[in-house]
Coordinates of C-alpha atoms and ligand atoms in Angstrom, one line a residue:
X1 CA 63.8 37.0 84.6
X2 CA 60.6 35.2 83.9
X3 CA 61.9 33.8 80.3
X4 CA 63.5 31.6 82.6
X5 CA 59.7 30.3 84.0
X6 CA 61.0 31.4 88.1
X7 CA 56.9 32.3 88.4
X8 CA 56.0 29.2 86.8
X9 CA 58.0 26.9 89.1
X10 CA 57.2 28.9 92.3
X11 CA 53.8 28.8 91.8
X12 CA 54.4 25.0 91.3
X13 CA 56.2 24.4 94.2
X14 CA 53.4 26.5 96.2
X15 CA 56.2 29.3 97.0
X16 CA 54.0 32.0 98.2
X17 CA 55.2 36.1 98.5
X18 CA 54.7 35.6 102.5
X19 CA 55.5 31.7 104.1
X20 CA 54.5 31.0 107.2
X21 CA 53.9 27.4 109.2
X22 CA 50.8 26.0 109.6
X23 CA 49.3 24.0 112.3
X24 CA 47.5 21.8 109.6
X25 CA 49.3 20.5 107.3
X26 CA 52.9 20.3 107.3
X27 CA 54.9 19.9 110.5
X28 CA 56.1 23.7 110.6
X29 CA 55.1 26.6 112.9
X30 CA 56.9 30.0 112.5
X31 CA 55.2 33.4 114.2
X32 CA 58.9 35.1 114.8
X33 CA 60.7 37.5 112.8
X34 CA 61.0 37.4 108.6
X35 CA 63.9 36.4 106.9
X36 CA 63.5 37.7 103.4
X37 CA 64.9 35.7 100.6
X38 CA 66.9 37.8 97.8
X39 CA 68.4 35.9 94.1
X40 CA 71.8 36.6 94.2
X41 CA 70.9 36.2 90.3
X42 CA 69.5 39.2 90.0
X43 CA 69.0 40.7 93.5
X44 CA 65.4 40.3 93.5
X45 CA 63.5 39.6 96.7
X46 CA 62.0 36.1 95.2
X47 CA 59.8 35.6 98.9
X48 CA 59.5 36.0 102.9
X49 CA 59.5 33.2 105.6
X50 CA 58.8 33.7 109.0
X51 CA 61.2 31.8 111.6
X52 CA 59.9 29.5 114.2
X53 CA 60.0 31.1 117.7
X54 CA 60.6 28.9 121.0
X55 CA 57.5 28.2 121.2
X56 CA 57.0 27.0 117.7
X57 CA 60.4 24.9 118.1
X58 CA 58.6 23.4 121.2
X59 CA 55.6 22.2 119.0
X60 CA 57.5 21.1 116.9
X61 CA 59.6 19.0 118.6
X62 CA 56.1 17.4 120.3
X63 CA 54.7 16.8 117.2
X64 CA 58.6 14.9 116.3
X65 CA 58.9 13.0 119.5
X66 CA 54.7 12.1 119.3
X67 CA 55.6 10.9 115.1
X68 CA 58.2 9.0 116.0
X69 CA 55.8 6.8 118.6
X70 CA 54.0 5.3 115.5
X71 CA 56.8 5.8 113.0
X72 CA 59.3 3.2 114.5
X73 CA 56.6 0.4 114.5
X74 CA 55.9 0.5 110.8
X75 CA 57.7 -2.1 109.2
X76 CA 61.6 -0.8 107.4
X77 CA 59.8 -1.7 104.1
X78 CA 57.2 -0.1 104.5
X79 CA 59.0 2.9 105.3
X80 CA 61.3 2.7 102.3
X81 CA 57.5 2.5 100.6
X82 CA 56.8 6.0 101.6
X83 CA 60.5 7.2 100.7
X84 CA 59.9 5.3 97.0
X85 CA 56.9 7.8 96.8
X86 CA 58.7 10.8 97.9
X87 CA 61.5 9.7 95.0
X88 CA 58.3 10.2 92.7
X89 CA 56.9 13.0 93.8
X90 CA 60.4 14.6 93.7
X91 CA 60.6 13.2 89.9
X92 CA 57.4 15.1 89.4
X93 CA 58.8 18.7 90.7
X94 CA 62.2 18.2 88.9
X95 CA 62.6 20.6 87.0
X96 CA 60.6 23.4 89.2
X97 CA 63.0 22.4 92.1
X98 CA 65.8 22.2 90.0
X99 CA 65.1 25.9 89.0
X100 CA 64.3 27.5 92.5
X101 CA 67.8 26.0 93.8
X102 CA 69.4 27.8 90.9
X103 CA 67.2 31.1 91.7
X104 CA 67.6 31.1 95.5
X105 CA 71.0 29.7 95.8
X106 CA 72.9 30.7 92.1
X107 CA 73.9 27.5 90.8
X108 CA 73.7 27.1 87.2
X109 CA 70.4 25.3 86.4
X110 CA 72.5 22.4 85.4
X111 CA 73.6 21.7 89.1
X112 CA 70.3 22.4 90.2
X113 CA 68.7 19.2 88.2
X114 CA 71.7 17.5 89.8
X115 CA 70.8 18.3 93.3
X116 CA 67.6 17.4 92.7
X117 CA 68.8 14.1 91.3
X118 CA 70.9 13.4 94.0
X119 CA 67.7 13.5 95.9
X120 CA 65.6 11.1 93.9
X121 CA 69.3 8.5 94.1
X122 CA 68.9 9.0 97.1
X123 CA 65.5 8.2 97.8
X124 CA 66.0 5.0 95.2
X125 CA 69.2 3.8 97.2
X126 CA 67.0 4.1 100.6
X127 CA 64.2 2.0 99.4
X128 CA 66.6 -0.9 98.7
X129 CA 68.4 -0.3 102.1
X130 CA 65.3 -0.7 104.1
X131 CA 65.2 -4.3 103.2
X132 CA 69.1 -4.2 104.3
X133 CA 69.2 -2.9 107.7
X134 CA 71.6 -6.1 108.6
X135 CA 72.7 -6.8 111.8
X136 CA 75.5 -9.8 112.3
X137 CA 75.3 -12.8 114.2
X138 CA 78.1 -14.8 116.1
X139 CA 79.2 -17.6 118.1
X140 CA 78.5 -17.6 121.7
X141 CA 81.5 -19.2 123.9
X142 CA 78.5 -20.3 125.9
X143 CA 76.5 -23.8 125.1
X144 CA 72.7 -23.2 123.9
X145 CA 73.4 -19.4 123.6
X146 CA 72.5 -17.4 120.4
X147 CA 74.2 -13.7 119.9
X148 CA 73.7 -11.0 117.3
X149 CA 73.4 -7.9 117.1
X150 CA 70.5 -5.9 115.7
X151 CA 69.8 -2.0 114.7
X152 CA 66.9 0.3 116.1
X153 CA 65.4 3.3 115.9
X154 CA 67.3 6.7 117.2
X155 CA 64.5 8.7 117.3
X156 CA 64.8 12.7 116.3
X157 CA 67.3 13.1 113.9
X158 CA 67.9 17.0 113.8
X159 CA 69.4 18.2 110.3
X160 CA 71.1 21.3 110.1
X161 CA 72.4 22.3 106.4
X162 CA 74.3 25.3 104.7
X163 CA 73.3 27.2 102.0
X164 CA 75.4 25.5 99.2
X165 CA 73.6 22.5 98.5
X166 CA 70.2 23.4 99.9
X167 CA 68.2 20.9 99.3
X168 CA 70.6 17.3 98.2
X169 CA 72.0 17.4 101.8
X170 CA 68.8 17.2 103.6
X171 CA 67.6 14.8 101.5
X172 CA 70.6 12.7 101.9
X173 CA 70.0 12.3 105.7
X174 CA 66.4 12.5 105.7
X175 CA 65.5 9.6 102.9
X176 CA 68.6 7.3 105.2
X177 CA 66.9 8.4 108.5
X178 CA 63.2 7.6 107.1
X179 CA 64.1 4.1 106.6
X180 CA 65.9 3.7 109.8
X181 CA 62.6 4.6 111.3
X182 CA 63.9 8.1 112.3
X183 CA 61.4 11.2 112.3
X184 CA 63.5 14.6 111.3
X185 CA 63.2 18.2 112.1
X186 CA 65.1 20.2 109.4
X187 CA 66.8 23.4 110.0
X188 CA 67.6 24.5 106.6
X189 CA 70.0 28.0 105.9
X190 CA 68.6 30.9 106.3
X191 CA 70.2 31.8 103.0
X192 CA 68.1 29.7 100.9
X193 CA 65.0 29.2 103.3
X194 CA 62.4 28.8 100.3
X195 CA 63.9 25.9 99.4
X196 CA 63.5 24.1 102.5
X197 CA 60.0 25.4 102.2
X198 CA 59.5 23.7 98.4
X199 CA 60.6 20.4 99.7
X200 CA 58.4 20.3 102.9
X201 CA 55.5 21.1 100.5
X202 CA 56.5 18.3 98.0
X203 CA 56.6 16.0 101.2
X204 CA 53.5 17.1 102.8
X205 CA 51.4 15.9 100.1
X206 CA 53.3 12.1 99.8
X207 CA 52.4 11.7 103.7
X208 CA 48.7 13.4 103.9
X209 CA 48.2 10.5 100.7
X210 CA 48.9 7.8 103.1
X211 CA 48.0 8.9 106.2
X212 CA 51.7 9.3 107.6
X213 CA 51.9 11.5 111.1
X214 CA 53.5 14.4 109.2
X215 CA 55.7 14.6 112.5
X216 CA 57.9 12.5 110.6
X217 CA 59.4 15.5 108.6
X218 CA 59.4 19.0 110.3
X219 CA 61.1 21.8 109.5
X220 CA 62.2 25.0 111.7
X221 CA 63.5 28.1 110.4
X222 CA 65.7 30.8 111.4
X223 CA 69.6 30.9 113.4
X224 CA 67.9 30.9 116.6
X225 CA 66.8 27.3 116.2
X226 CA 70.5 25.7 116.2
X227 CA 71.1 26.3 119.4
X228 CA 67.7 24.9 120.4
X229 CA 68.2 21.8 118.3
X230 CA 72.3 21.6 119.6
X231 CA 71.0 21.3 123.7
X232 CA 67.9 19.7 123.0
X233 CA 68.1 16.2 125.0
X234 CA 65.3 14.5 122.7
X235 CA 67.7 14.7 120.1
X236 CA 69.9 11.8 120.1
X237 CA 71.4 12.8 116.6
X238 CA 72.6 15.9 115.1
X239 CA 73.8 16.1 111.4
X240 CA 75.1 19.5 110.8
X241 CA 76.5 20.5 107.3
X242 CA 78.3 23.8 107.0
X243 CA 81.3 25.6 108.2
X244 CA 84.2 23.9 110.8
X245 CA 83.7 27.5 113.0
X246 CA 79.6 26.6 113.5
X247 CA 80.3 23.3 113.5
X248 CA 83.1 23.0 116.3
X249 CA 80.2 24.6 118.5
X250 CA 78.1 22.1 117.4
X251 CA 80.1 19.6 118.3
X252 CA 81.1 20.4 122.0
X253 CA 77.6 21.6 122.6
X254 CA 75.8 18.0 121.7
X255 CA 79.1 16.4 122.9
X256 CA 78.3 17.9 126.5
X257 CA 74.9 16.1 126.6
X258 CA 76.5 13.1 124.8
X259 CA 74.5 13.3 122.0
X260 CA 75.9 12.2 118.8
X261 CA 76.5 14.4 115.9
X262 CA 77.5 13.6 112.2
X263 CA 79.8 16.6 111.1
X264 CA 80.3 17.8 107.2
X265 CA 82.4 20.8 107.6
X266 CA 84.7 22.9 105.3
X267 CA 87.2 21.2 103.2
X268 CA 90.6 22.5 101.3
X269 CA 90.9 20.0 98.3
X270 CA 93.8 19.7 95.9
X271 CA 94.5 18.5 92.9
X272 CA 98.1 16.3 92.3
X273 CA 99.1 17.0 88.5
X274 CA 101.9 14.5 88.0
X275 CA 104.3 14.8 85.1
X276 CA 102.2 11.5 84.2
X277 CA 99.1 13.0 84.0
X278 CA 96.4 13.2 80.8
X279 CA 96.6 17.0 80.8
X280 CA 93.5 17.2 79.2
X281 CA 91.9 15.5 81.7
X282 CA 93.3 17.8 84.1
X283 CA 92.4 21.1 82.8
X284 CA 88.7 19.8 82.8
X285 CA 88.8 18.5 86.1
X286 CA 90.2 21.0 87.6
X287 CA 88.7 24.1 85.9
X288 CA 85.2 22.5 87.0
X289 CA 86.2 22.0 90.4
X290 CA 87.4 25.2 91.1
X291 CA 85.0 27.4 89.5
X292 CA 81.9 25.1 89.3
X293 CA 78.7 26.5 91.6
X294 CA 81.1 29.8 91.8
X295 CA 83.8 27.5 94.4
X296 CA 81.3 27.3 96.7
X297 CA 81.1 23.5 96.8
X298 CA 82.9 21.6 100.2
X299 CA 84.3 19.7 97.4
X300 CA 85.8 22.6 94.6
X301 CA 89.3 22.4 94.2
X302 CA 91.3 25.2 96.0
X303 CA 94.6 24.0 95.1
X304 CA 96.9 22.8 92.3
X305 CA 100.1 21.0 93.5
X306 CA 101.6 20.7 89.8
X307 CA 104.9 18.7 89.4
X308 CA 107.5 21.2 88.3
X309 CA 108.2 19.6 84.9
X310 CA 105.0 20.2 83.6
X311 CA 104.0 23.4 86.0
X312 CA 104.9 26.0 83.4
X313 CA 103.2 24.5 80.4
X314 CA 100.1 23.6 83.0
X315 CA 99.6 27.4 84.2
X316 CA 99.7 28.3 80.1
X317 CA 96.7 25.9 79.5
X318 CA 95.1 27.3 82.7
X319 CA 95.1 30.6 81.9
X320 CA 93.8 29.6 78.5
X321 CA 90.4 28.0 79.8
X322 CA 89.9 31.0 82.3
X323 CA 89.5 33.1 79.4
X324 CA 86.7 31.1 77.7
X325 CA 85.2 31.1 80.9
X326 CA 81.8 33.0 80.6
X327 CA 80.1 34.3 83.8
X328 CA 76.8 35.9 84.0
X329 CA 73.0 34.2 85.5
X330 CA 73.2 30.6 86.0
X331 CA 69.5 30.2 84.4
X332 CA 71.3 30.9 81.1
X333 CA 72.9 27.3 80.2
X334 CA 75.7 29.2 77.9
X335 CA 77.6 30.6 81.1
X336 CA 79.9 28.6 83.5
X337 CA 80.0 30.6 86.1
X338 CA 76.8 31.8 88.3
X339 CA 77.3 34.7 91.3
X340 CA 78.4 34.4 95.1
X341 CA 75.5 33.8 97.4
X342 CA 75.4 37.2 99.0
X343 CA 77.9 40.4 99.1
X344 CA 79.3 39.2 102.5
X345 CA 80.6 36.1 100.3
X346 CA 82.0 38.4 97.6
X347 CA 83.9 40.3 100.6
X348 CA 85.4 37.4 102.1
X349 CA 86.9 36.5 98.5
X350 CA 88.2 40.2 98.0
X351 CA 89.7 40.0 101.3
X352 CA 91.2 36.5 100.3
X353 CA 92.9 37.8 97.3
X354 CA 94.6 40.4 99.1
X355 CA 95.7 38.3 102.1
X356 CA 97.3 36.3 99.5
X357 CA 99.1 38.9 98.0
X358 CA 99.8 40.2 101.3
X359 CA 101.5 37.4 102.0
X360 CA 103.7 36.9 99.1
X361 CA 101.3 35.4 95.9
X362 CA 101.0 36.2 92.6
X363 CA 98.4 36.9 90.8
X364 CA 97.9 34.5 87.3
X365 CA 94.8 34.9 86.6
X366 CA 93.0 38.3 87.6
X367 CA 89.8 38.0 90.3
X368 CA 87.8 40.9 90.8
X369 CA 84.1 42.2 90.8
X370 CA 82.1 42.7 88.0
X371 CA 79.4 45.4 87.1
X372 CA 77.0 46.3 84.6
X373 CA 74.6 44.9 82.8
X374 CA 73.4 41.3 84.0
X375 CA 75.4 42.0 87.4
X376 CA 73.3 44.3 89.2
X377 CA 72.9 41.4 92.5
X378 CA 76.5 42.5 93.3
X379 CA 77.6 39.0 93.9
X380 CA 79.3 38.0 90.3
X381 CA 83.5 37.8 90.4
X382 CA 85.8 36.5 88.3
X383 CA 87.6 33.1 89.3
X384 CA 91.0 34.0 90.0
X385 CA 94.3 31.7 90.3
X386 CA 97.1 32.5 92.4
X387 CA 100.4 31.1 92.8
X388 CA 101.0 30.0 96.4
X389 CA 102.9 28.3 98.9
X390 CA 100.9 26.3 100.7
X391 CA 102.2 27.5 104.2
X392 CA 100.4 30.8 103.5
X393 CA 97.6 31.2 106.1
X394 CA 95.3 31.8 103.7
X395 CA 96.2 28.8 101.5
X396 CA 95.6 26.6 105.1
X397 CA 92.1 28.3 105.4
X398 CA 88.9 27.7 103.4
X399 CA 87.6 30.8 101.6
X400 CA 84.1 29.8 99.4
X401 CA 84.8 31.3 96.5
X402 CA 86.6 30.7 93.4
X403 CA 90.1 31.4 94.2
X404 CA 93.1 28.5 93.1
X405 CA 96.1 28.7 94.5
X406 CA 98.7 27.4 92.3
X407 CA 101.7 25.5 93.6
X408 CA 104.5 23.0 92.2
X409 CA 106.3 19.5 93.8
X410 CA 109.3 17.8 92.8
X411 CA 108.5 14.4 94.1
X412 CA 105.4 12.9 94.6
X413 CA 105.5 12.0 98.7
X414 CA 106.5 15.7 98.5
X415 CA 103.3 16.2 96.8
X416 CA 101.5 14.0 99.4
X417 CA 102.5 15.5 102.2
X418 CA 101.8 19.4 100.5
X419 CA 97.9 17.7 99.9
X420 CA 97.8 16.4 103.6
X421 CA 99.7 19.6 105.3
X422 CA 96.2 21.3 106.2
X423 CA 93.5 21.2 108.8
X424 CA 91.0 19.9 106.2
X425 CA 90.3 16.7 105.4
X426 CA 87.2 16.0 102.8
X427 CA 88.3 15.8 99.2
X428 CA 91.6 14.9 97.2
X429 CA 92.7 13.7 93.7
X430 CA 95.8 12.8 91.8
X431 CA 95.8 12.9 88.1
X432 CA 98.3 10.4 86.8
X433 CA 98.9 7.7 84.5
X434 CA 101.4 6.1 86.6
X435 CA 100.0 2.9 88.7
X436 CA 102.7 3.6 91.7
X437 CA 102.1 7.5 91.8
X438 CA 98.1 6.7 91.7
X439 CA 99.0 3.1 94.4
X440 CA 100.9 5.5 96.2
X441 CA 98.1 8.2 96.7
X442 CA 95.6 5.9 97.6
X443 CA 97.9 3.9 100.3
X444 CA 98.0 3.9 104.0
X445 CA 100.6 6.7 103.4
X446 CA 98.7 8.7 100.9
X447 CA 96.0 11.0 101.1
X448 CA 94.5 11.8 104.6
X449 CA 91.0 12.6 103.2
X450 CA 87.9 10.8 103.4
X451 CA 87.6 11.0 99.8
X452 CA 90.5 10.2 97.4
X453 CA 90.3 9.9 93.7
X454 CA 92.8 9.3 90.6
X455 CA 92.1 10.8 87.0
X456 CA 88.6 12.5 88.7
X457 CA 88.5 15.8 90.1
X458 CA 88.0 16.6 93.8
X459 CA 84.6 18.0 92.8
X460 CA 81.2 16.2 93.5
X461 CA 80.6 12.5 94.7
X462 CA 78.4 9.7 94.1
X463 CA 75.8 8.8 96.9
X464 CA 76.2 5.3 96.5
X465 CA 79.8 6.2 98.3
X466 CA 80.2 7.7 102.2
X467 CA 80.5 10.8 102.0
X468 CA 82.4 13.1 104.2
X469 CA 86.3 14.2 105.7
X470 CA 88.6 13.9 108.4
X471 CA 90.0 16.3 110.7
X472 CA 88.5 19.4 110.9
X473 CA 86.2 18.2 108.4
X474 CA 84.4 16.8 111.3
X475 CA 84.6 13.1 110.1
X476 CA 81.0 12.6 109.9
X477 CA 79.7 10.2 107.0
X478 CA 76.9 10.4 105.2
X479 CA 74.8 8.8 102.0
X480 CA 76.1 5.5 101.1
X481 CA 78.0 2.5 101.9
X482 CA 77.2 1.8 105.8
X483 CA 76.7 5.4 106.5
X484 CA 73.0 4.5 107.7
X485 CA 74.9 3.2 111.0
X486 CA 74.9 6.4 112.3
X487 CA 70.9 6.8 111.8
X488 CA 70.3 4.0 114.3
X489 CA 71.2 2.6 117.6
X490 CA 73.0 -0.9 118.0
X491 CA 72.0 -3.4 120.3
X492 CA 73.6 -6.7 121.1
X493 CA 71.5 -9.4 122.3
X494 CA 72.3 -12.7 123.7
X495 CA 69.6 -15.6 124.5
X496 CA 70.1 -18.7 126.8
X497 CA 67.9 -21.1 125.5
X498 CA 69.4 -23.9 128.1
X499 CA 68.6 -25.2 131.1
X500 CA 71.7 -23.5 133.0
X501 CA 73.4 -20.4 133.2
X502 CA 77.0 -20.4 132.8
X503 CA 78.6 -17.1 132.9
X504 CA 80.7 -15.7 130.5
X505 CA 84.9 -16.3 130.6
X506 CA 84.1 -19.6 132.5
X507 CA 83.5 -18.0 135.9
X508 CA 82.2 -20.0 138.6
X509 CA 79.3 -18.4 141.2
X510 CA 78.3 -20.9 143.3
X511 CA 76.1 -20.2 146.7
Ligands
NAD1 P1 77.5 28.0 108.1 O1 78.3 27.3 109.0 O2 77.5 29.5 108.1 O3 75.9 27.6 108.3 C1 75.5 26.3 108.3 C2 74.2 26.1 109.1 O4 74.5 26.4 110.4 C3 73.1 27.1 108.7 O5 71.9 26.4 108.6 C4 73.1 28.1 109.8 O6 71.9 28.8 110.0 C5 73.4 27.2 111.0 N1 73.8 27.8 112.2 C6 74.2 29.1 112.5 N2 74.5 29.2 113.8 C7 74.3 28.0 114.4 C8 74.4 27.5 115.7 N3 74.8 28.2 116.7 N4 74.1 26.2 115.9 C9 73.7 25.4 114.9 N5 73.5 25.8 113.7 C10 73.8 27.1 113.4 O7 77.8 27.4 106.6 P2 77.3 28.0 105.2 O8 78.0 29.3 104.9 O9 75.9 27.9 105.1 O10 77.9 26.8 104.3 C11 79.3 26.8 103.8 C12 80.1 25.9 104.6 O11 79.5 24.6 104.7 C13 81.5 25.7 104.0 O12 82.4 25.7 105.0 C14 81.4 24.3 103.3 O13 82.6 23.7 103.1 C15 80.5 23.6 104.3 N6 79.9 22.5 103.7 C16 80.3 21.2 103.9 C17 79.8 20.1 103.3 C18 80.3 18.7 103.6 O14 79.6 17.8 103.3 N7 81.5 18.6 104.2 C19 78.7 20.3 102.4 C20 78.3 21.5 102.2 C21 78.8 22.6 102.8

């Protein structure tokens, strides 16, 4: 494995065999139980972190709460200085980074430099925003009155991710929170914990540089901690990314000590191939999307609602591309397929086939295991496409893997209402030429989710965008536009600078 430099860029990121917290240093203290983390690349154990206990949550959440004190008074600006610097530092450790996600979580090394790009966008976006933080003003019905509204502080933003994008997603909430004058304790997976541990290193040495409280970004590792973060009362925010089960826990549990929570959950995205469409465009859109990071993106494409005209010619070209599909490590740039995180991943997609199939599908393309040589992690499958209705239970479920259910529409609010009929809500796309089919789709009667595209797969997103879905996707936003809302708390303020105090809707208190 170490043609591919994995000692190199551990050693650089300051990975260690055994990783524990430290009271010096960075804001993480872990004395409980190990998790150990294996490459689903290879099956290799690649390191061991210990998890924080109570106790080391509780000291951590001092240190937060303590951070945040000094944090919220330094000037937005100056924050988004700090965050500019992180960007930097993160430029610095690209490639290392880029690698360890690809190690630890499977991605190709490709998507690995992406996530890590998404983080250094996203640390470039938050500097700007942190001269942006607008508030509005408006017109008081009162004489010699001034109204407006203004943003502050939150306080502890708690950031719970899944294993998928291990370390973009953190980054996307804490760079926004930074700026907002928010202080974070991270939570990452426990599937790709030395990831989490990389980036709090890379941090720790931008803060110690300028004297920063390193309160202001704390991690805590190990299940146990979700729960603590979910019914903590200090925490006024929780961001949670993974799947809608964990999540709808999430939910009622902050919900019942109204605390807020911004929700990423599972998605079910489709694809609308219209007899209009730039097949071409199609096949590369939605071959990416469905088999890209091994379908275990919120975003991949789990179904293909082709218009019948064009549906037999379609599943020829499909089957085509899955043959040139090459799967084997990730670190090699000439396959397009990595492995499953773990072999509880690679049962849930076995178990997926045959529910299908149980249920009346049929097989297109051929799914399956592989062995031998170069698969000896146990986690490497073949993508598999299966023709569908989309009433199957499994079709209305999220399984993350790459399975593509295949289905075909006559008209395209038939089509519409195929892409809408699930609990998901995240990602959608149409592929068409035609301006009313693409109109249509993007209308108050098209798609349902919080993304919607034409002639761009369902795969992947911008930051400079929102970012998130609707229904059980939670319908949290995050990343761009005026997703930094949620980081802060609005206040309105209204000033009498007159003489008298009339009251509001002309009432009259006289005594
Ligand atoms: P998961 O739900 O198994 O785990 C997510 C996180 O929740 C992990 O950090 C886990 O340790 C933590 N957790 C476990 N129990 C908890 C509890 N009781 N309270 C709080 N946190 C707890 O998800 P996963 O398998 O890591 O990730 C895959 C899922 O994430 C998929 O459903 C995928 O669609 C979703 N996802 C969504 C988005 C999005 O933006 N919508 C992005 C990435 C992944």
């Amino acid at each position: 494995m170490d043609n591919f430099g994995i000692k190199d860029a551990l050693n650089q990121l300051g990975i260690k065999e055994l990783n524990e917290g430290t009271s010096t240093g960075s804001q993480w203290f872990a004395n409980g139980d190990i998790i150990e983390s294996y490459s689903p690349v290879n099956g290799e154990l690649i390191g061991k972190v210990k998890t924080s206990t109570k106790d080391d949550y509780e000291k951590v959440m001092q240190k937060a709460t303590e951070a945040f004190k000094s944090w919220r008074l330094v000037p937005a600006p100056k924050r988004g200085e700090i965050v500019r610097q992180v960007g930097e530092a993160l430029r610095e450790k690209k490639d290392a980074l880029g690698k360890l996600v690809s190690y630890e979580m499977g991605k190709s090394f490709q998507e690995g430099l992406g996530e890590v790009q998404e983080m250094i966008d996203i640390c470039d976006y938050a500097v700007g925003l942190s001269r942006q933080l607008y508030g509005f003003t408006m017109h008081s019905e009162r004489p010699m009155h001034r109204m407006y509204d203004q943003y502050h502080p939150l306080g502890v933003v708690g950031t719970i991710s899944a294993f998928n994008f291990p370390v973009a997603v953190w980054s996307w909430n804490a760079a926004i929170a930074w700026v907002c004058g928010d202080v974070c304790v991270w939570k990452p997976s426990s599937k790709t914990p030395l990831c989490a541990v990389a980036c709090q290193n890379i941090i720790t040495e931008v803060f110690r540089k300028n004297n920063i409280d390193e309160g202001v970004s704390c991690i805590v590792t190990g299940n146990a901690c979700g729960d603590l973060i979910n019914n903590d009362h200090r925490i006024p925010l929780v961001s949670f990314t993974g799947s809608t089960r964990i999540g709808r826990h999430v939910s009622k549990t902050v919900a019942e000590r109204f605390g807020k929570t911004i929700l990423e959950l599972g998605g079910n995205n489709a694809i609308i191939v219209s007899e209009h469409a730039d097949i071409n465009m199609v096949l590369v859109g939605a071959v990416f999307g469905a088999v890209g990071t091994a379908g275990q993106r919120c975003t991949s494409t789990r179904r293909l609602i082709i218009h019948e005209s064009i549906y037999d010619k379609t599943i020829q070209a499909l089957q085509n591309a899955y043959t040139q599909l090459s799967i084997g490590n990730p670190l090699d740039a000439s396959n397009h397929v990595g492995p499953l995180i773990d072999k509880g991943a690679v049962q849930d997609y076995l178990n997926a086939i045959e529910k299908a199939k149980s249920e009346g599908g049929k097989v297109i393309v051929e799914g399956g295991v592989l062995e031998g040589e170069g698969y000896e992690s146990g986690c490497y499958v073949k993508p598999c496409v299966i023709e569908a209705e989309n009433s199957y239970e499994i079709v209305q479920a999220e399984t993350f893997a790459p399975v593509l259910y295949v289905m075909k529409y006559s008209t395209i609010e038939e089509a519409i209402d195929m892409q809408n009929n699930v609990p998901q809500g995240l990602s959608s796309s149409v592929f068409t030429t035609n301006m009313r089919e693409a109109e249509l789709f993007l209308s108050h009667a098209g798609s349902d989710c919080g993304i919607a595209n034409v002639n761009i797969g369902t795969s992947g997103a911008e930051i400079g965008g929102a970012f998130g879905g609707e229904k059980e996707t939670g319908g949290g936003r995050e990343s761009g536009s005026d997703a930094w809302k949620a980081y802060m708390r609005r206040q309105t303020n209204t000033i009498n600078y007159g003489k008298e105090l009339p009251l509001a809707q002309g009432i009259k208190f006289d005594f």
